[in-house]
mmCIF file of C-alpha atoms in Angstrom:
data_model
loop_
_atom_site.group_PDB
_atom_site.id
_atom_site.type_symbol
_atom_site.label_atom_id
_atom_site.label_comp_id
_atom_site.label_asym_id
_atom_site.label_seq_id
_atom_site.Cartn_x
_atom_site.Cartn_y
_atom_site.Cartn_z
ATOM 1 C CA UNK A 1 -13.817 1.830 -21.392
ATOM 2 C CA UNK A 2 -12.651 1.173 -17.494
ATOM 3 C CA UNK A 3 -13.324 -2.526 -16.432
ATOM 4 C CA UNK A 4 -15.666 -3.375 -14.205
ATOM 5 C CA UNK A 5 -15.395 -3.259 -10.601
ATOM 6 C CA UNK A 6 -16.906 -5.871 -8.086
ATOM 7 C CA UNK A 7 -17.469 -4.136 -4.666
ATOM 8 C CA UNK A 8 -17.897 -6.699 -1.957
ATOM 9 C CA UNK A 9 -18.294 -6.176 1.303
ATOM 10 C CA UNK A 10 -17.578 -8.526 4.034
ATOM 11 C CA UNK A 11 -20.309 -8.380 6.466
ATOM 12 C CA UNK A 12 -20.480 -9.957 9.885
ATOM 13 C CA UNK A 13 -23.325 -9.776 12.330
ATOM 14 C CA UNK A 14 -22.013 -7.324 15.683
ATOM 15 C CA UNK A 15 -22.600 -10.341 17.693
ATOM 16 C CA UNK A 16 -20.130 -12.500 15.692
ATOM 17 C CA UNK A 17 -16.110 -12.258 16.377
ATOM 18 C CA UNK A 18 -14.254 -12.344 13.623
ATOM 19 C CA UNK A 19 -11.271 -14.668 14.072
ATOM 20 C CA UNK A 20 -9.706 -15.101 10.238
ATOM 21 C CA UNK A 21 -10.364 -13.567 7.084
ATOM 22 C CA UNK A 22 -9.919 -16.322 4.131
ATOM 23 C CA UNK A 23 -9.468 -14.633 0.543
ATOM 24 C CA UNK A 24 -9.406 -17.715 -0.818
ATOM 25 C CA UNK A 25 -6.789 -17.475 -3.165
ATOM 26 C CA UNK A 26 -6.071 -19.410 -6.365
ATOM 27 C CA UNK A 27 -2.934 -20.342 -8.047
ATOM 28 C CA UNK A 28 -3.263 -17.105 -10.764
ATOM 29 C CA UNK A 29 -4.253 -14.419 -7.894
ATOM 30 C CA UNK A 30 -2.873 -12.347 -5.891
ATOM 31 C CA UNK A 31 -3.488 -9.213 -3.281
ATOM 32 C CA UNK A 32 -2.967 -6.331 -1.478
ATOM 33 C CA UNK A 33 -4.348 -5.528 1.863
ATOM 34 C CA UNK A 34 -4.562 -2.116 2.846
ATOM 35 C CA UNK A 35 -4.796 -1.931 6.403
ATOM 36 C CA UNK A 36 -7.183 0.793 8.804
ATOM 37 C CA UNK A 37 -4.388 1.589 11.076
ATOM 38 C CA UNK A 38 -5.036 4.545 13.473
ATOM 39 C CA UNK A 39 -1.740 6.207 12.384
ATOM 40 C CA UNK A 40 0.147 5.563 9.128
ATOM 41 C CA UNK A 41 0.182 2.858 6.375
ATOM 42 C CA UNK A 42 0.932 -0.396 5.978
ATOM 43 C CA UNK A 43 0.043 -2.852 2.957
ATOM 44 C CA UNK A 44 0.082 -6.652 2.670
ATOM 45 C CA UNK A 45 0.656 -8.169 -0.576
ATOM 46 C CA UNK A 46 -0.178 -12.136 -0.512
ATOM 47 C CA UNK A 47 -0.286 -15.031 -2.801
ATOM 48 C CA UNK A 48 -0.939 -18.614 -1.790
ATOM 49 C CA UNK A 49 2.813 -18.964 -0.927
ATOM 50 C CA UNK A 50 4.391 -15.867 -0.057
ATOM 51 C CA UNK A 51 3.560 -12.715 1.930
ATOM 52 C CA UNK A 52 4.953 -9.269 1.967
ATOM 53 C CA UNK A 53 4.735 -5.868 3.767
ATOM 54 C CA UNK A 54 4.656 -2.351 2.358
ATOM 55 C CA UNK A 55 5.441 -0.202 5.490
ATOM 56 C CA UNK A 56 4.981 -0.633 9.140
ATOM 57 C CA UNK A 57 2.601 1.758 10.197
ATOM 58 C CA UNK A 58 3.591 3.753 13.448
ATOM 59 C CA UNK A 59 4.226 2.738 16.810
ATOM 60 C CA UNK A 60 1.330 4.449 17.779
ATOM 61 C CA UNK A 61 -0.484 1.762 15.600
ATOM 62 C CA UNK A 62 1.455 -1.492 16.590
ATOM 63 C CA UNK A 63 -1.117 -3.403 18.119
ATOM 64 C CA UNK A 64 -3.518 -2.428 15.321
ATOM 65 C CA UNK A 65 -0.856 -4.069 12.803
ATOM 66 C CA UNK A 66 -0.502 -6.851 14.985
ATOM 67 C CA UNK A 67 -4.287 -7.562 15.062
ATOM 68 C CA UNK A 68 -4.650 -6.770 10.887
ATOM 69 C CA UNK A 69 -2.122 -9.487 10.469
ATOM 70 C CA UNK A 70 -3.438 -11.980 12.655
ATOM 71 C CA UNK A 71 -6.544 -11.743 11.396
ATOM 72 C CA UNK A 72 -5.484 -12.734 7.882
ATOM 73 C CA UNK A 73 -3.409 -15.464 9.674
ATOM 74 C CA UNK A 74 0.002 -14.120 8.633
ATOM 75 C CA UNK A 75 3.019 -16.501 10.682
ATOM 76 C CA UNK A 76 5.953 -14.955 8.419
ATOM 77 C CA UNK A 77 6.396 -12.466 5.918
ATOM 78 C CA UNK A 78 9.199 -13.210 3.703
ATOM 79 C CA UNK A 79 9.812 -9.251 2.211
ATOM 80 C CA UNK A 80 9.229 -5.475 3.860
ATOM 81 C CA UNK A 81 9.537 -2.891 1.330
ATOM 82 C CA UNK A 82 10.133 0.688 2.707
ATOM 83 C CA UNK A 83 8.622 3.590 0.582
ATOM 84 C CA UNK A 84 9.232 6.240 2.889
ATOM 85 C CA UNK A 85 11.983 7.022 5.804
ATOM 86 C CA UNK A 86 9.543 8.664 8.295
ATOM 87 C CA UNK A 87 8.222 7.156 11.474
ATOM 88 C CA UNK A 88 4.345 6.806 10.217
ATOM 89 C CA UNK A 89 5.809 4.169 7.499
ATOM 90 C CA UNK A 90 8.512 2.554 9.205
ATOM 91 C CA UNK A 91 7.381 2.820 13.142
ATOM 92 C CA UNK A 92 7.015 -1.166 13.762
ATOM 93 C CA UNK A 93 10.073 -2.548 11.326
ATOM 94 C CA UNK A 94 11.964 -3.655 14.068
ATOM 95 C CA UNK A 95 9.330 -5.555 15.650
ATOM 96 C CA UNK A 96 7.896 -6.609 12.565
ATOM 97 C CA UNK A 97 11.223 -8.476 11.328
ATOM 98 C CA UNK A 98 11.679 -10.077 14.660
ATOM 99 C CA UNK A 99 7.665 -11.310 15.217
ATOM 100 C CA UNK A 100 7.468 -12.571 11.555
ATOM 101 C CA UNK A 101 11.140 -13.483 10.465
ATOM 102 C CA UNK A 102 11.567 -11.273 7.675
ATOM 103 C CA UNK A 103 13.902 -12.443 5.330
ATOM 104 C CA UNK A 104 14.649 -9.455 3.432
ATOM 105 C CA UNK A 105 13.930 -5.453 3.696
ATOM 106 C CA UNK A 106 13.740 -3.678 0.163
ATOM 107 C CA UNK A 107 14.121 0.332 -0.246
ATOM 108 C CA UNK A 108 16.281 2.902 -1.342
ATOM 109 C CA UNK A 109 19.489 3.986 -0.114
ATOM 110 C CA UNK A 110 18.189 7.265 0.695
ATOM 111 C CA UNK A 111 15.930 5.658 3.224
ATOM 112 C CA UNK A 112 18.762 3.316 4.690
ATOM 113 C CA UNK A 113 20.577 6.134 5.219
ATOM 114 C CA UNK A 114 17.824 7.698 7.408
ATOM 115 C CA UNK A 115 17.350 4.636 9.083
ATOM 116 C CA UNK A 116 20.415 4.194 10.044
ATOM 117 C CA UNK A 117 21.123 3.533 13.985
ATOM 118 C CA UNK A 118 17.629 3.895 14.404
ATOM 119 C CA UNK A 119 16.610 0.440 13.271
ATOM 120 C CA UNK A 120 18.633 -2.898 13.080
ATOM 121 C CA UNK A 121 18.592 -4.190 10.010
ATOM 122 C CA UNK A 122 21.485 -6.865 11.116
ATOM 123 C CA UNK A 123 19.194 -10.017 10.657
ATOM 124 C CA UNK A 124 18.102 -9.179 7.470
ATOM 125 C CA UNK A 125 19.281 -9.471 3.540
ATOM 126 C CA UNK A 126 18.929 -5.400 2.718
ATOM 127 C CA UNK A 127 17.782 -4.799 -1.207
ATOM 128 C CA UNK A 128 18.656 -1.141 -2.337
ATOM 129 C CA UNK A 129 15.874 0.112 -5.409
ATOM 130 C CA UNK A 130 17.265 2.446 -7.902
ATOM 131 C CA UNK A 131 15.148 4.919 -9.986
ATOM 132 C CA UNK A 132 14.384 2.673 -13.326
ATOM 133 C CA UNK A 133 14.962 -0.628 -11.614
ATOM 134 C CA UNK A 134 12.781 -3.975 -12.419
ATOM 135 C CA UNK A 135 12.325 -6.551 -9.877
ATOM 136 C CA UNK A 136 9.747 -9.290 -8.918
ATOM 137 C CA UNK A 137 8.546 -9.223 -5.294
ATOM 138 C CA UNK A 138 6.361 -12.111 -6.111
ATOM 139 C CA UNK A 139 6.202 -14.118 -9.002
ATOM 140 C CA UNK A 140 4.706 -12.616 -11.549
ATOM 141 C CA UNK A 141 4.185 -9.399 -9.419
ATOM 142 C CA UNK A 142 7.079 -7.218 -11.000
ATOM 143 C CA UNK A 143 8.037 -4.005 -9.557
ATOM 144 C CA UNK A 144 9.210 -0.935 -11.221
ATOM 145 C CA UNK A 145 10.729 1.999 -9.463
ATOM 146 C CA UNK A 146 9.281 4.941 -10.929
ATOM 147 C CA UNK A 147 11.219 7.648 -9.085
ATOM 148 C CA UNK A 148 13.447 8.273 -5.600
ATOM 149 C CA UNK A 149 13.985 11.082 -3.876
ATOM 150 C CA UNK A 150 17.618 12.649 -4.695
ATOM 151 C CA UNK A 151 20.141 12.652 -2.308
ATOM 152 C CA UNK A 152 20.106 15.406 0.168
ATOM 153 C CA UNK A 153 16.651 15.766 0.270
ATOM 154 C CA UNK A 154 14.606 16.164 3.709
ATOM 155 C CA UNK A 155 12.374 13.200 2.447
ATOM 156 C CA UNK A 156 13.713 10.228 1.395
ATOM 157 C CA UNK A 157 10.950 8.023 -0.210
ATOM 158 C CA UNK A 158 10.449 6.389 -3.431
ATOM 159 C CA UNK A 159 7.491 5.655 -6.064
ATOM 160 C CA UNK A 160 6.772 2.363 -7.695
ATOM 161 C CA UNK A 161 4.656 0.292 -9.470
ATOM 162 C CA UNK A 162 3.611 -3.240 -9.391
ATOM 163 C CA UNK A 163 1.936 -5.140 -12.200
ATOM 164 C CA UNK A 164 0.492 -8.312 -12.229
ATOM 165 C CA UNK A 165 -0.487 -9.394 -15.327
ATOM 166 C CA UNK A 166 -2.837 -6.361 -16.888
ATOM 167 C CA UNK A 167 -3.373 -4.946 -13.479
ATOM 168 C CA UNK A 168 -1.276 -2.603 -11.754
ATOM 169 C CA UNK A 169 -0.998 -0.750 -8.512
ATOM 170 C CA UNK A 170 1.018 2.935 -8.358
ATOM 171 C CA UNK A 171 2.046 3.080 -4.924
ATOM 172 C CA UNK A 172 2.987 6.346 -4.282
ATOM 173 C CA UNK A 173 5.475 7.164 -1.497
ATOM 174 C CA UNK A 174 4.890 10.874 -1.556
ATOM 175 C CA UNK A 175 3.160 13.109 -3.270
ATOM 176 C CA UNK A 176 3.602 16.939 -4.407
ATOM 177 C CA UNK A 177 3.271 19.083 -7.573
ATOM 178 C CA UNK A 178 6.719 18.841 -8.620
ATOM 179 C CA UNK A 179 7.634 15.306 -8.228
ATOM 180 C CA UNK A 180 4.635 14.370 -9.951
ATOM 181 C CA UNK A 181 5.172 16.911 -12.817
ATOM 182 C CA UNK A 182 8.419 14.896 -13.135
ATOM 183 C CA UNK A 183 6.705 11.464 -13.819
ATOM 184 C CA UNK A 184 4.368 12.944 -16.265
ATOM 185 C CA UNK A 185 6.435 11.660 -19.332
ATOM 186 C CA UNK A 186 6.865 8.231 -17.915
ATOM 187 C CA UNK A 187 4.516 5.294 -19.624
ATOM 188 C CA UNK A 188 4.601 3.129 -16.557
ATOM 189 C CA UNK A 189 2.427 6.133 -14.296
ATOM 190 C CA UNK A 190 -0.880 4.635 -15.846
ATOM 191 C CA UNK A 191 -2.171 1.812 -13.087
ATOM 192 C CA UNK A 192 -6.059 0.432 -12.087
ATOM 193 C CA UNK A 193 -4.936 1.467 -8.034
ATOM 194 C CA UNK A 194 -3.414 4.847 -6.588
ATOM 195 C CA UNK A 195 -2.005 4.802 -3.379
ATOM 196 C CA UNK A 196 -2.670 7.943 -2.683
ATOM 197 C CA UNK A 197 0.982 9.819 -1.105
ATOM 198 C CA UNK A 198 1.490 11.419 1.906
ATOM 199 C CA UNK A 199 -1.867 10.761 2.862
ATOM 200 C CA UNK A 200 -3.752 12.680 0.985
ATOM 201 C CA UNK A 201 -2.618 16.227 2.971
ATOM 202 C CA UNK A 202 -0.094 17.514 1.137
ATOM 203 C CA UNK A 203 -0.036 19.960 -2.399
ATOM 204 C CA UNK A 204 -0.315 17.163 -5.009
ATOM 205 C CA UNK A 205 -2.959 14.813 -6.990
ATOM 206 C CA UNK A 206 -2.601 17.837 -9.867
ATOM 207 C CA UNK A 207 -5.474 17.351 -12.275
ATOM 208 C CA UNK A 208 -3.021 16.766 -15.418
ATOM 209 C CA UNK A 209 -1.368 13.845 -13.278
ATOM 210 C CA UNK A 210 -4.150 12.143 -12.284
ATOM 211 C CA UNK A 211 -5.555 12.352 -15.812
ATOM 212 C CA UNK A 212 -2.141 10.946 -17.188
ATOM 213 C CA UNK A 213 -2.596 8.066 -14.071
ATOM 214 C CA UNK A 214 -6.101 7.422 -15.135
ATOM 215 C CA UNK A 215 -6.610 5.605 -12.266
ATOM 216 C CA UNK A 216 -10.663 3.847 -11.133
ATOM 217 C CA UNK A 217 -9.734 3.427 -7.160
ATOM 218 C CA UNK A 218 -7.760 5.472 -5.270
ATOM 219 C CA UNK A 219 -6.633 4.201 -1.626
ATOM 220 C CA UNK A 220 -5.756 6.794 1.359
ATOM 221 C CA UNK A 221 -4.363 5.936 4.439
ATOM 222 C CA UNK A 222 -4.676 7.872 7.659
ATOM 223 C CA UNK A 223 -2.242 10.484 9.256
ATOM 224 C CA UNK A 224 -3.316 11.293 12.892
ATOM 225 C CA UNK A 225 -3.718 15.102 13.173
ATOM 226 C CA UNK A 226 -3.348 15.331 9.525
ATOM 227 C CA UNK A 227 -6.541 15.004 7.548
ATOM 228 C CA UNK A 228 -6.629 14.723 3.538
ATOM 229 C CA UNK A 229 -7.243 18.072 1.853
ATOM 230 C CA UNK A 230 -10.402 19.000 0.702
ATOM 231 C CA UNK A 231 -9.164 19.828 -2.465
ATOM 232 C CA UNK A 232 -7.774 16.875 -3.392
ATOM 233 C CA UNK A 233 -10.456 14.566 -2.027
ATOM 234 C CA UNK A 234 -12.944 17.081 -4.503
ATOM 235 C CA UNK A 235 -10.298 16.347 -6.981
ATOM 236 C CA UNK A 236 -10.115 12.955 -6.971
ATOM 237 C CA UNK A 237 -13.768 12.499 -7.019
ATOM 238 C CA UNK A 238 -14.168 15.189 -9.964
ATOM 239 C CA UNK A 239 -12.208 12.633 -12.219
ATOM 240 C CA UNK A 240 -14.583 10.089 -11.313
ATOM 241 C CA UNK A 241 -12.392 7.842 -9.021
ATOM 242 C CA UNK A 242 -13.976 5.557 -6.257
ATOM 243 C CA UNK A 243 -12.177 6.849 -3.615
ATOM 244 C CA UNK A 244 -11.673 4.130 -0.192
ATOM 245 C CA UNK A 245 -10.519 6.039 2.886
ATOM 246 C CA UNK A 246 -9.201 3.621 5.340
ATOM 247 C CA UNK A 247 -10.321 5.889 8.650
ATOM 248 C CA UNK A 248 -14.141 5.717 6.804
ATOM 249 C CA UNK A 249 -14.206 2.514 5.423
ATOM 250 C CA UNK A 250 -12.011 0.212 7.013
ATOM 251 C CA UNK A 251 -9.562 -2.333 6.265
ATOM 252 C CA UNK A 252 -9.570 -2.851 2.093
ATOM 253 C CA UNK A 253 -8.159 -5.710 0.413
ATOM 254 C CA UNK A 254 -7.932 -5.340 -3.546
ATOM 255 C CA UNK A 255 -7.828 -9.029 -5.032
ATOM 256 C CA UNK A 256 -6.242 -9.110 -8.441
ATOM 257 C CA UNK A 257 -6.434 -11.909 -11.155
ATOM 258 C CA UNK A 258 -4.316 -11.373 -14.396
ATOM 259 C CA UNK A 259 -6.836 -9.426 -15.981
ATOM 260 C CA UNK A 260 -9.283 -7.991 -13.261
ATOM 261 C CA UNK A 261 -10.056 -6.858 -9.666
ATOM 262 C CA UNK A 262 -12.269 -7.211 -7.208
ATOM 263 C CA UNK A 263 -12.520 -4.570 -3.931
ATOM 264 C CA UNK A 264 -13.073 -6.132 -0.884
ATOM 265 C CA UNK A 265 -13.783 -4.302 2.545
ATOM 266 C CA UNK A 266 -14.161 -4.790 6.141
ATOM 267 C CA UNK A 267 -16.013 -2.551 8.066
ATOM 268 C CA UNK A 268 -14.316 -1.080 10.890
ATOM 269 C CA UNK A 269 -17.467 -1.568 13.250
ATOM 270 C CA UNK A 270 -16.863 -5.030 13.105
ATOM 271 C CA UNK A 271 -13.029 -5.412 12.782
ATOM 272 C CA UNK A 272 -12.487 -3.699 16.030
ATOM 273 C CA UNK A 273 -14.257 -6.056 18.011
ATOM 274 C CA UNK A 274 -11.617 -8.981 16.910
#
């Protein structure tokens, strides 16, 4: 039986600014932050000590990310991971690593490569992911790198998942028929969360993969001039999956204790007048 979900939504009277966003969280919790950027993804992963960013967003979306963050009062950010080489995912790394002192940037070497004399990475300790690699971005949030794109190839982006006790998150850095026909015989594809790859517009989400994933939320992020399929949105809802857009709903924070979740969302109404 799927566990329960609590949806709660963080209301605030139009009249009110909103100048911090508390999630109150506890020694054994931890979460992820899916931000409503205009234009591309970016994902904040925070316990009571730490911080870390999946992605950048675009440029086109800077301020946005610059606003997201301060709203959850976010000084440093110790870790960027890269899941992607293209510009809606890695637009604001630069300024990012500068604004916020980044310690260390984590990807593949596929999406080094790509980056390469496009983005100083000089300040920074660089962490390559291999296909089949463990690591801990946070204690007690272990990572495990699912698949990477082979060398050569047009797209250089990886797949991973984090767990955190019982609960796990598949973040997926693209999407398409065959690459997820390839992760069909791997036991670590199951999660609670799917970040839904290459936002939601591209040939993927197959039914027999997202049956496998069994997921109860799935998160998309916005591509301007690139809408989500109709297909796969129909798809995704066929299988019974709550389905958060972040161009419909807003900013969503998923709050994770060892054994359970909680969905948390700010209307964008309200978070654009911050």
């Amino acid at each position: 039986m799927r566990a329960v979900m609590i949806l709660i939504t963080l209301l605030f009277m139009a009249e009110t600014n909103i100048d911090n966003v508390d999630l109150n969280l506890r020694k054994n919790e931890i979460a992820f932050t899916f931000f409503d950027l205009p234009d591309g993804e970016a994902v904040l992963i925070q316990n009571l000590e730490q911080n870390v960013l999946i992605n950048t967003g675009s440029k086109d979306s800077r301020q946005e990310l610059f606003e997201r963050l301060q709203l959850f009062d976010i000084g440093e950010i110790e870790k960027v991971i890269l899941t992607n080489a293209s510009e809606a995912y890695t637009g604001n790394l630069t300024e990012v690593i500068e604004k916020y002192h980044v310690q260390t940037v984590i990807s593949s070497k596929g999406i080094f490569d790509k980056l390469d004399g496009e983005v100083s990475l000089s300040s920074v300790m660089t962490k390559e992911w291999e296909r089949g690699k463990q690591d801990n971005v946070l204690p007690d949030l272990e990572a495990n790198v699912l698949y990477i794109t082979p060398p050569g190839n047009d797209k250089a982006a990886l797949i991973v998942r984090f767990q955190f006790g019982t609960e796990k998150v598949l973040y997926m850095g693209l999407a398409g028929p065959a690459v997820e026909k390839k992760l069909l015989d791997n036991p670590l594809i199951d999660c609670q969360i799917l970040k839904v790859g290459d936002f939601g517009a591209n040939d993927g989400n197959l039914p027999e993969f997202l049956r496998k994933v069994d997921p109860q939320v799935a998160v998309l992020f916005h591509k301007k001039n690139k809408p989500p399929k109709r297909d796969i949105l129909e798809e995704l809802n066929t299988v019974w999956i709550d389905v958060y857009r972040t161009d419909q709903t807003g900013t969503i924070t998923v709050k994770f204790d060892r054994n359970s979740y909680r969905v948390i969302t700010i209307p964008i109404e309200e978070e654009e007048s911050v």
